[in-house]
mmCIF file of C-alpha atoms in Angstrom:
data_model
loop_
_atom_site.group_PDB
_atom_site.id
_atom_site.type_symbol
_atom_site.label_atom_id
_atom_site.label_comp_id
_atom_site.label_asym_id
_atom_site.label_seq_id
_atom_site.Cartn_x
_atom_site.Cartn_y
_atom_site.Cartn_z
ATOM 1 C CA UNK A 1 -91.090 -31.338 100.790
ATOM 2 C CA UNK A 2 -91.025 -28.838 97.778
ATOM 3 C CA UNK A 3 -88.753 -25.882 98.119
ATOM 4 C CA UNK A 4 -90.408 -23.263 96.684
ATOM 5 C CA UNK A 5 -93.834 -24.672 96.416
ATOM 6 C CA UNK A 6 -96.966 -23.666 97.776
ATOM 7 C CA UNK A 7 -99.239 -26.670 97.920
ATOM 8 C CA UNK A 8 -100.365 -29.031 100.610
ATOM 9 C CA UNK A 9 -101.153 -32.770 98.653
ATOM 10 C CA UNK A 10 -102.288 -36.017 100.216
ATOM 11 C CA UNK A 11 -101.770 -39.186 98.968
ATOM 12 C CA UNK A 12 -105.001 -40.723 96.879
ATOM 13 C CA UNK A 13 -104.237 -43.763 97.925
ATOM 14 C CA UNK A 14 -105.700 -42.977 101.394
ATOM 15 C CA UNK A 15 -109.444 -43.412 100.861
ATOM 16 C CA UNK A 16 -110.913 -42.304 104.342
ATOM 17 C CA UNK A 17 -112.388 -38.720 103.750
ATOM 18 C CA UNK A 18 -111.937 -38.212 107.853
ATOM 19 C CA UNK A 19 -108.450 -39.378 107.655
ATOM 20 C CA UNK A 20 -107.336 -37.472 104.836
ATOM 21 C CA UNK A 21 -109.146 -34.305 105.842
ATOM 22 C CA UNK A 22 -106.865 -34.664 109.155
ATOM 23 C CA UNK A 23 -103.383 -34.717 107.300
ATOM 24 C CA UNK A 24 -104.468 -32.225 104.930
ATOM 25 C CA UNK A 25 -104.860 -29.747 108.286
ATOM 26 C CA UNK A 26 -102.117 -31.164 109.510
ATOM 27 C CA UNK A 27 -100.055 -30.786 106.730
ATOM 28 C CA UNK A 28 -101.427 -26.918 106.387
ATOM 29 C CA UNK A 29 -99.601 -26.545 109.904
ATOM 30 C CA UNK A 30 -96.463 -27.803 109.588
ATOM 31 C CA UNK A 31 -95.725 -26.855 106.088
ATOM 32 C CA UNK A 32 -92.792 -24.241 106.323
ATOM 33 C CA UNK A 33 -93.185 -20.862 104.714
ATOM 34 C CA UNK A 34 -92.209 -21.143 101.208
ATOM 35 C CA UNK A 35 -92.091 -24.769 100.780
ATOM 36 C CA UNK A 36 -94.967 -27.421 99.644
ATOM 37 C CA UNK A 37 -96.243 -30.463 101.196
ATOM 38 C CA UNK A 38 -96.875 -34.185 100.189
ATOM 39 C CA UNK A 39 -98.071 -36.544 102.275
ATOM 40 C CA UNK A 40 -97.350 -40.144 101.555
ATOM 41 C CA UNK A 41 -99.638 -42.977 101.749
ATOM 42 C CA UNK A 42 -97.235 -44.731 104.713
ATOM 43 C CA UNK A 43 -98.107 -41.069 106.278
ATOM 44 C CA UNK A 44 -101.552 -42.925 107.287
ATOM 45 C CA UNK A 45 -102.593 -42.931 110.913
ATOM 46 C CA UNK A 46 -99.350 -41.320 111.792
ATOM 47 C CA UNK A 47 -99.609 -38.545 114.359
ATOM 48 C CA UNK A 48 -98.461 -34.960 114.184
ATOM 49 C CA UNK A 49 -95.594 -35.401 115.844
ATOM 50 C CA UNK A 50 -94.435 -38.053 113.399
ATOM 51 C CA UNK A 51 -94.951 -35.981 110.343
ATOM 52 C CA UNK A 52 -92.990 -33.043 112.239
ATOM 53 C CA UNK A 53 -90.369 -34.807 112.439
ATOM 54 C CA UNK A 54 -90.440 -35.862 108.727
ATOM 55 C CA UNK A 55 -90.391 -32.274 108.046
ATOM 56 C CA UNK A 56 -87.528 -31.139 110.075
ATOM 57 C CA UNK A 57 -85.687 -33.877 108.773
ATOM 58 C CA UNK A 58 -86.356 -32.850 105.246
ATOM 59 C CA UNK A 59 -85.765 -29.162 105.704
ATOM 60 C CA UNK A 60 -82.126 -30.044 107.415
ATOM 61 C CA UNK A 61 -81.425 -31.959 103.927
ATOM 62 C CA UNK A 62 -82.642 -29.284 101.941
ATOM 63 C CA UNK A 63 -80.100 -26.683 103.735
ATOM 64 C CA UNK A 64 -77.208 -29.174 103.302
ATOM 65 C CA UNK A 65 -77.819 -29.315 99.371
ATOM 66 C CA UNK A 66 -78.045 -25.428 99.727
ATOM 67 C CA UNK A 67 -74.549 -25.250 101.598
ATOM 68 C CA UNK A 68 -73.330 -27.828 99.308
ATOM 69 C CA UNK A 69 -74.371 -26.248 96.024
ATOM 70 C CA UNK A 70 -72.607 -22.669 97.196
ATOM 71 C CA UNK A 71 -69.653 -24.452 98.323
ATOM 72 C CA UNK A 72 -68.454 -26.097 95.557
ATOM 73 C CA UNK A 73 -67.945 -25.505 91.479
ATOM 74 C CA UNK A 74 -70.068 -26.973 88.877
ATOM 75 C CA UNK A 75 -70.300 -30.035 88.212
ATOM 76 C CA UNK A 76 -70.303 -31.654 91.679
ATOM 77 C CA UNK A 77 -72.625 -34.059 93.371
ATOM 78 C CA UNK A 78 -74.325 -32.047 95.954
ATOM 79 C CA UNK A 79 -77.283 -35.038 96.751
ATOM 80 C CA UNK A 80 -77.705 -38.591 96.269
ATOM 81 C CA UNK A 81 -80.505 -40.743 95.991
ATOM 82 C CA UNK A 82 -81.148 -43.677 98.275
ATOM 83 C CA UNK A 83 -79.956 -46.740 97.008
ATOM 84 C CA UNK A 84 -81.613 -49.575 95.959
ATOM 85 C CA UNK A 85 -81.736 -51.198 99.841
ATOM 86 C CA UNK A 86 -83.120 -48.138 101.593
ATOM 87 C CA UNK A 87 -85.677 -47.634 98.536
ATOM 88 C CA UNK A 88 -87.178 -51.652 99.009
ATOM 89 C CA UNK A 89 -86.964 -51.254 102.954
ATOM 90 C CA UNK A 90 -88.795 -47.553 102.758
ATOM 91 C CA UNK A 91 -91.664 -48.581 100.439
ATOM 92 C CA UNK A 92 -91.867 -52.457 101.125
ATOM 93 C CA UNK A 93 -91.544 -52.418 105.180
ATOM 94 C CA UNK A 94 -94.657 -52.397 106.420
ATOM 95 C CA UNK A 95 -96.542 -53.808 109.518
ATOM 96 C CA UNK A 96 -97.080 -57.164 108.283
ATOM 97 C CA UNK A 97 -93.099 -57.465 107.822
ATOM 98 C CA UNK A 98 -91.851 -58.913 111.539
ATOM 99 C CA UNK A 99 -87.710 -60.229 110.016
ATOM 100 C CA UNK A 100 -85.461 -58.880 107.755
ATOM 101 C CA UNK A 101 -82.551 -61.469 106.200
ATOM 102 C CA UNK A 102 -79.836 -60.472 104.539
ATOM 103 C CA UNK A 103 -76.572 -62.826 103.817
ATOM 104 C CA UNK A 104 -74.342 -59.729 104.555
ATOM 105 C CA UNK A 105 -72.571 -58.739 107.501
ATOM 106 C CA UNK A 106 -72.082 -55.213 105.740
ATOM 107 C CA UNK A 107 -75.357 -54.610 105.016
ATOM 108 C CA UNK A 108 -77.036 -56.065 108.100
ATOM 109 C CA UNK A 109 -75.502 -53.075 110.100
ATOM 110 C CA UNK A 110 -77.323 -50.494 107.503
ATOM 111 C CA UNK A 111 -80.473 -52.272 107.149
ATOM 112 C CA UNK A 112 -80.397 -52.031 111.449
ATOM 113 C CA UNK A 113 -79.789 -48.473 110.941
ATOM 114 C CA UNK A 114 -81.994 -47.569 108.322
ATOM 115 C CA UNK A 115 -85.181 -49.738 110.306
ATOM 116 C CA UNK A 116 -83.958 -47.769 113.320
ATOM 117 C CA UNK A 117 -84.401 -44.343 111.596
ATOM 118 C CA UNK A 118 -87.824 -45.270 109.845
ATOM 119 C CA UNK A 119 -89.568 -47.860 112.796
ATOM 120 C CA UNK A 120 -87.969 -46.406 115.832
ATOM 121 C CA UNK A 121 -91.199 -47.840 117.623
ATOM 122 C CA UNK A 122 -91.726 -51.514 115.932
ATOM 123 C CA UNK A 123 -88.379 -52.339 114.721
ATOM 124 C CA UNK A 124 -88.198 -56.040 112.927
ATOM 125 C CA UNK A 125 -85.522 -57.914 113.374
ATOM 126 C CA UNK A 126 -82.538 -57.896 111.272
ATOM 127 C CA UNK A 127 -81.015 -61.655 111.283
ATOM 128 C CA UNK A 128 -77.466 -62.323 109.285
ATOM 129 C CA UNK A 129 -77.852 -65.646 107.317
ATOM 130 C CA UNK A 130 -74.962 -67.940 107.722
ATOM 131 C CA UNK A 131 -75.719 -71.183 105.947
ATOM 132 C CA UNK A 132 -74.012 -72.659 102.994
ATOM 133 C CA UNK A 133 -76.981 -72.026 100.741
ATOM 134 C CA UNK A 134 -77.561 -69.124 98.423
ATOM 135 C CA UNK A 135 -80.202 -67.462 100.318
ATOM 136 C CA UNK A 136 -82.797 -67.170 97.470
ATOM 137 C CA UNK A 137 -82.625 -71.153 96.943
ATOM 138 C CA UNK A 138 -83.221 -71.272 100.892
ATOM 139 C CA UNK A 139 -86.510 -69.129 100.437
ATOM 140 C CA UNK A 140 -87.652 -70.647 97.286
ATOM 141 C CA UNK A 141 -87.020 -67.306 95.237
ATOM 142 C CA UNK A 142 -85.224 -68.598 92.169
ATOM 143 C CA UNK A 143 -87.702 -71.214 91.621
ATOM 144 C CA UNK A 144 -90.717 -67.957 92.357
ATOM 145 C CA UNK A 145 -88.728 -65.731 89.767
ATOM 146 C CA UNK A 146 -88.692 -68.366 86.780
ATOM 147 C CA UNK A 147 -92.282 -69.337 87.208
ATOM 148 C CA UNK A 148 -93.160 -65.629 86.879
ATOM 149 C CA UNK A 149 -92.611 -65.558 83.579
ATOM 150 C CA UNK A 150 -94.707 -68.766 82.529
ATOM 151 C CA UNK A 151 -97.218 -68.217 80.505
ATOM 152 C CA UNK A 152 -99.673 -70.907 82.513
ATOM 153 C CA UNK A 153 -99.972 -69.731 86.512
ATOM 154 C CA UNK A 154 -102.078 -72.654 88.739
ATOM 155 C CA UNK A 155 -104.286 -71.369 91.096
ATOM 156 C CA UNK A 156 -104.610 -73.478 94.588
ATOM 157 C CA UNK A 157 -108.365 -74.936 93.689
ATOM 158 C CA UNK A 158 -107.093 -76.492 90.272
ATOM 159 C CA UNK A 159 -107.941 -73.429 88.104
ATOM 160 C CA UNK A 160 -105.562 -71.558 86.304
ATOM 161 C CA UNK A 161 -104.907 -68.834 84.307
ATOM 162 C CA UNK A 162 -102.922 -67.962 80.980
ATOM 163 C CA UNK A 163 -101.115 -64.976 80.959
ATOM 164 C CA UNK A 164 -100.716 -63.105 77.502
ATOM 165 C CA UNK A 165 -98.184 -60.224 76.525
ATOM 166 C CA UNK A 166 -98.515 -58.014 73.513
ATOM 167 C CA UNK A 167 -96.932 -54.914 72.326
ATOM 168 C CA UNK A 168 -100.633 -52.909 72.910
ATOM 169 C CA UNK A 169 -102.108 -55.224 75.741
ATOM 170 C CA UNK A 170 -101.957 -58.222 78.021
ATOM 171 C CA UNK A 171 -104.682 -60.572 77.733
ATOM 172 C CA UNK A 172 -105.571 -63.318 80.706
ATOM 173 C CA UNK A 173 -107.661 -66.146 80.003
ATOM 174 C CA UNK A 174 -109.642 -67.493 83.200
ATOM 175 C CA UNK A 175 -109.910 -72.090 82.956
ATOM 176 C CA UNK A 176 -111.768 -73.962 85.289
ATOM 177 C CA UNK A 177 -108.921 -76.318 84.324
ATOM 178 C CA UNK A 178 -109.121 -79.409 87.461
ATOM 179 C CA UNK A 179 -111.483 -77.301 89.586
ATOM 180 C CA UNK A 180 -114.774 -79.159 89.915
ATOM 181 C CA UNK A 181 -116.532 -77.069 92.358
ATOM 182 C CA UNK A 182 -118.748 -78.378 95.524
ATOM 183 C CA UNK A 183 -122.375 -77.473 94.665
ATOM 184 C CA UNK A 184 -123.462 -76.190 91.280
ATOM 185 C CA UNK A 185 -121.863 -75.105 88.328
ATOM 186 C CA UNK A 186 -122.681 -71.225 89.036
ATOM 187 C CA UNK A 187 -121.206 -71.836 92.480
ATOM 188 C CA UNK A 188 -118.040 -73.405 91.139
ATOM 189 C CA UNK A 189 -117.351 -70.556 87.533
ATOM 190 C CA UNK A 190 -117.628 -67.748 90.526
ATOM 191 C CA UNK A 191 -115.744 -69.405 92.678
ATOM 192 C CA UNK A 192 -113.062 -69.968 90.016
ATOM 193 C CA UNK A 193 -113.503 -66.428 88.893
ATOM 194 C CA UNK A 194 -113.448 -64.828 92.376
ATOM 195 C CA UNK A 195 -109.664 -66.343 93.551
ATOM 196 C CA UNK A 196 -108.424 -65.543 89.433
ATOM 197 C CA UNK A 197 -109.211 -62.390 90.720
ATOM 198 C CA UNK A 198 -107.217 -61.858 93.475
ATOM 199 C CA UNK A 199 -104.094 -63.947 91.798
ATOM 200 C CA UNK A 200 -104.305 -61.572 88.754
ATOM 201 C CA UNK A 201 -103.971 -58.395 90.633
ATOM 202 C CA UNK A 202 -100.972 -59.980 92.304
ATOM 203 C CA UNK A 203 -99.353 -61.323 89.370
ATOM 204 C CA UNK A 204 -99.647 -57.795 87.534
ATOM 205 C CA UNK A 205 -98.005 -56.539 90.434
ATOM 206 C CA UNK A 206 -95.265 -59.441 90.441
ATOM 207 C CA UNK A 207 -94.571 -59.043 86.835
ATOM 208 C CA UNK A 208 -94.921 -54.956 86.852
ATOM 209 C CA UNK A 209 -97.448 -55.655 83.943
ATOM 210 C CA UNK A 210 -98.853 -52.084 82.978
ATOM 211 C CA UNK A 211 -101.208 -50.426 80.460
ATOM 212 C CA UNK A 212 -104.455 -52.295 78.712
ATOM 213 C CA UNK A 213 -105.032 -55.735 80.737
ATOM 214 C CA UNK A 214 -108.100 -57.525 78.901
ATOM 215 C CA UNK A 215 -109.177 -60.663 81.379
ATOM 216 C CA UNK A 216 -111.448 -63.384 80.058
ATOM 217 C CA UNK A 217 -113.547 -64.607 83.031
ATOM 218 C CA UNK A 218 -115.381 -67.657 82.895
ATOM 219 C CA UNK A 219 -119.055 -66.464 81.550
ATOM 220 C CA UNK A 220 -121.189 -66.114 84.420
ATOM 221 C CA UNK A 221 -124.958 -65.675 83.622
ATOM 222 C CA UNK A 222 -126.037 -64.010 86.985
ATOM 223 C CA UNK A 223 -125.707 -60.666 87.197
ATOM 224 C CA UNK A 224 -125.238 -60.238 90.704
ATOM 225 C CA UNK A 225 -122.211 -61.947 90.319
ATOM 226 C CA UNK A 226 -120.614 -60.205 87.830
ATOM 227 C CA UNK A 227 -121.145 -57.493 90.173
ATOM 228 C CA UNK A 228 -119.206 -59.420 93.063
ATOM 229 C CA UNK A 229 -116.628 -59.797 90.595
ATOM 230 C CA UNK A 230 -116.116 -56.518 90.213
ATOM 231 C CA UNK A 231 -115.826 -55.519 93.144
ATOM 232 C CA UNK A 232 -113.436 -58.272 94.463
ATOM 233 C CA UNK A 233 -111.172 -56.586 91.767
ATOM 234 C CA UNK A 234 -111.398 -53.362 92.894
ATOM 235 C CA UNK A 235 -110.656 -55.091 96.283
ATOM 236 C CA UNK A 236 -107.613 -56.687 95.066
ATOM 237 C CA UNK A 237 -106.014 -53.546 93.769
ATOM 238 C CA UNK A 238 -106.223 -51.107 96.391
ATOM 239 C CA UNK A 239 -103.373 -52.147 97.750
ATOM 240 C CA UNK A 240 -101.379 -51.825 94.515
ATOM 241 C CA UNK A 241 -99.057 -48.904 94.529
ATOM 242 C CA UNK A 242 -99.463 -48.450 90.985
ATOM 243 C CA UNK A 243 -102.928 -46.785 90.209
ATOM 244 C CA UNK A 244 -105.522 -49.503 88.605
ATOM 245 C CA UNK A 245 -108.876 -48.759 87.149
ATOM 246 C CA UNK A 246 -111.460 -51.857 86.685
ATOM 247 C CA UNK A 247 -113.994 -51.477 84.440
ATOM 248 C CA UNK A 248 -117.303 -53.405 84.171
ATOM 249 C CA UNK A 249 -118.104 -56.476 82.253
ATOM 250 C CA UNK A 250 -118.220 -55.711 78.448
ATOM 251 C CA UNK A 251 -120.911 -57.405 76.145
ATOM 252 C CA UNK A 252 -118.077 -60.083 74.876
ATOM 253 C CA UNK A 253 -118.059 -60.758 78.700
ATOM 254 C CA UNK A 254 -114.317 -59.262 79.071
ATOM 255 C CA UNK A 255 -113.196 -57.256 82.114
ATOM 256 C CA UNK A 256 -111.113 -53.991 81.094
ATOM 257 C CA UNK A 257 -108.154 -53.290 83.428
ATOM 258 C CA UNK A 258 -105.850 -50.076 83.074
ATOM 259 C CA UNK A 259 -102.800 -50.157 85.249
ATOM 260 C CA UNK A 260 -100.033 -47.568 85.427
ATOM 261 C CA UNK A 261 -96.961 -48.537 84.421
ATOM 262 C CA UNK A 262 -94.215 -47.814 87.000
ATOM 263 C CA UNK A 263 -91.080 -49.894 85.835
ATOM 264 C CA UNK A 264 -89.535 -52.326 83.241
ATOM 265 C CA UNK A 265 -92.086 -55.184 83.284
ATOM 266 C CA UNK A 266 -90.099 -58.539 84.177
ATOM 267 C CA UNK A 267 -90.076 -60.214 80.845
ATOM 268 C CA UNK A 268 -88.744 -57.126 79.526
ATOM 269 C CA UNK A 269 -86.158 -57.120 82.275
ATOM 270 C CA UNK A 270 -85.281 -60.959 82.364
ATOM 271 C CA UNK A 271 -85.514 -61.934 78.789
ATOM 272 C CA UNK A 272 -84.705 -60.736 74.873
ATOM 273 C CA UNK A 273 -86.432 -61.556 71.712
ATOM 274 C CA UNK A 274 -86.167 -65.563 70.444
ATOM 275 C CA UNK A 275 -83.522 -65.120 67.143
ATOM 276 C CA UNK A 276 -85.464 -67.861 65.584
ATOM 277 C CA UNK A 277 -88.791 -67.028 66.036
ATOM 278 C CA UNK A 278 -88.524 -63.156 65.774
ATOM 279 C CA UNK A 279 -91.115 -63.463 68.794
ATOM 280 C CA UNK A 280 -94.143 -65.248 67.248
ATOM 281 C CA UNK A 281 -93.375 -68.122 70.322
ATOM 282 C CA UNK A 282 -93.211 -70.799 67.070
ATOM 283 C CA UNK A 283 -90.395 -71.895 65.004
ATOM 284 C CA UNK A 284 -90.466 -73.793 61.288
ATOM 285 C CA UNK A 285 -91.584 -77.983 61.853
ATOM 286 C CA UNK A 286 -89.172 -79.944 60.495
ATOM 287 C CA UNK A 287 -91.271 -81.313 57.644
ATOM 288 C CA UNK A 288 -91.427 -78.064 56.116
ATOM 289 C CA UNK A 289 -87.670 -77.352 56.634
ATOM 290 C CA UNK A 290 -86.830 -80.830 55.141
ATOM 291 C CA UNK A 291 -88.901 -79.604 52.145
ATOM 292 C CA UNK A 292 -87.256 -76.273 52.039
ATOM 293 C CA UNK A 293 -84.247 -77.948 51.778
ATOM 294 C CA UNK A 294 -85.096 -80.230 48.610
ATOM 295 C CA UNK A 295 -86.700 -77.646 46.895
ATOM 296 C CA UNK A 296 -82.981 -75.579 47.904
ATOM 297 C CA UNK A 297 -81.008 -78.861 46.443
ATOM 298 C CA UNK A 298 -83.562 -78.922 43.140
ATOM 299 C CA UNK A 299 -82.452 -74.941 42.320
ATOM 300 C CA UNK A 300 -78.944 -76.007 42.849
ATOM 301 C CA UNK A 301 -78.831 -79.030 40.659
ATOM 302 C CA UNK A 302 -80.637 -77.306 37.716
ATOM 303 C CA UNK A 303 -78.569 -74.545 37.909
ATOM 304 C CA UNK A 304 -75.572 -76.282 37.831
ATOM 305 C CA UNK A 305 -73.372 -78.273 35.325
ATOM 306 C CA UNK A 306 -71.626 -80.327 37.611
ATOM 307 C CA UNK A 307 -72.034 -84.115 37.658
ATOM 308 C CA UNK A 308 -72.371 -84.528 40.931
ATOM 309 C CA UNK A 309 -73.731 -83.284 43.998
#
């Protein structure tokens, strides 16, 4: 809702001209004089009576900051921000999410109310874990979290890809690696090429990789399915929040990706620049520091008057 606006938005992200052409009426009619009107992607399929509510829910926060900001002096707080909890359970509950497990007793009873407030007609259930365990070692997530920043990511058929940060681009390379295929060689590079494809729109999603992603497919020689490729890409991404473009096969054979960047990316987040290396990823061998070393000795000693050294 956008006090003082005049607009009525839809999300892009909802790609059905009949259904967006029905929130954008909808929308028309319950937007409140004065005020503008987005309507979020989660807004899809909901009914008018849904979105109302949404609205008078809004507007009722909107007055508060009003009575708020009158009431008090400058500086004061007169709204805050979901936290971090409501924020993942707004944008990351969905359908497909039937439990929600949290290790506090605290936070259980907010996470109940907040799913109560959002899904009061398909509420998940909100279990307390007890166990001795840290909960992310219990799930596997510690072990999920370091591999995302390997450089080398398996895919389930034997494949695998290698994932490439730079300060202008990411670059993924596309192996065959252990993966044999079944029939033919064609059948086995799209194959390959086809589940890369769905693992590298999840990984850039993982890793919150934005910007200029160059992928090097296996070469395929049919055109038709270079043109499957595509188009499983395009698949892949539509359910990314953050916008991605895929653009055809270039004449090197290299897919162009453009992804918007949304966040910190996670090796940016996780890790800091090698002190030794200065980030090259390679460090002196010890041949050439033992030489270093003589030749360091050699200055020294004809330098030097002493007898000794």
């Amino acid at each position: 809702l956008i006090p003082g606006g005049h607009e009525t938005g839809v999300s892009k992200r909802i790609e059905n001209d009949e259904e967006r052409a029905r929130l954008r009426d909808t929308a028309k009619e319950i937007r409140p004089k004065d005020f503008g009107i987005i309507i979020r992607t989660v807004a899809e399929g909901c009914d008018r009576e849904s979105l109302q509510e949404d609205v008078d829910s809004l507007l009722e926060q909107w007055e508060q900051i009003k009575k708020d900001s009158a009431r008090n002096n400058a500086p004061c707080l007169i709204h805050r921000d979901i936290g971090l909890l409501e924020r993942v359970l707004r944008d990351e509950l969905t359908d497909d999410v039937d439990e929600v497990v949290v290790d506090s007793e605290e936070e259980k009873e907010n996470i109940e109310a907040i799913v109560k407030k959002f899904f009061p007609e398909r509420e998940p259930s909100v279990n307390l874990f007890r166990g001795k365990m840290p909960l992310f070692d219990v799930y596997g997530l510690e072990g999920q979290l370091d591999s995302l920043q390997d450089r080398k990511v398996w895919l389930s058929s034997g494949a695998y890809l290698v994932i490439d940060q730079t300060e202008a681009l990411t670059v993924i390379d596309v192996n065959t690696g252990k993966f044999v295929g079944s029939k033919n060689l064609n059948d086995t590079v799209l194959k390959t090429n086809l589940e890369a494809a769905e693992e590298i729109a999840r990984q850039l999603r993982l890793r919150a990789l934005g910007g200029i992603v160059v992928v090097d497919f296996i070469d395929m020689e049919n055109e038709s399915d270079n043109k499957e490729l595509i188009k499983a890409l395009q698949e892949a991404f539509k359910s990314d929040r953050c916008k991605a473009r895929v653009y055809g096969v270039t004449g090197l054979g290299l897919v162009e990706i453009t992804r918007k960047r949304a966040r910190t990316d996670i090796r940016a987040a996780l890790t800091r620049g090698c002190p030794f290396c200065g980030g090259l990823g390679s460090v002196t061998r010890e041949e050439s520091v033992a030489i270093q070393i003589k030749r360091f000795i050699r200055k020294i000693a004809l330098s030097s008057k002493s007898e000794a050294l």
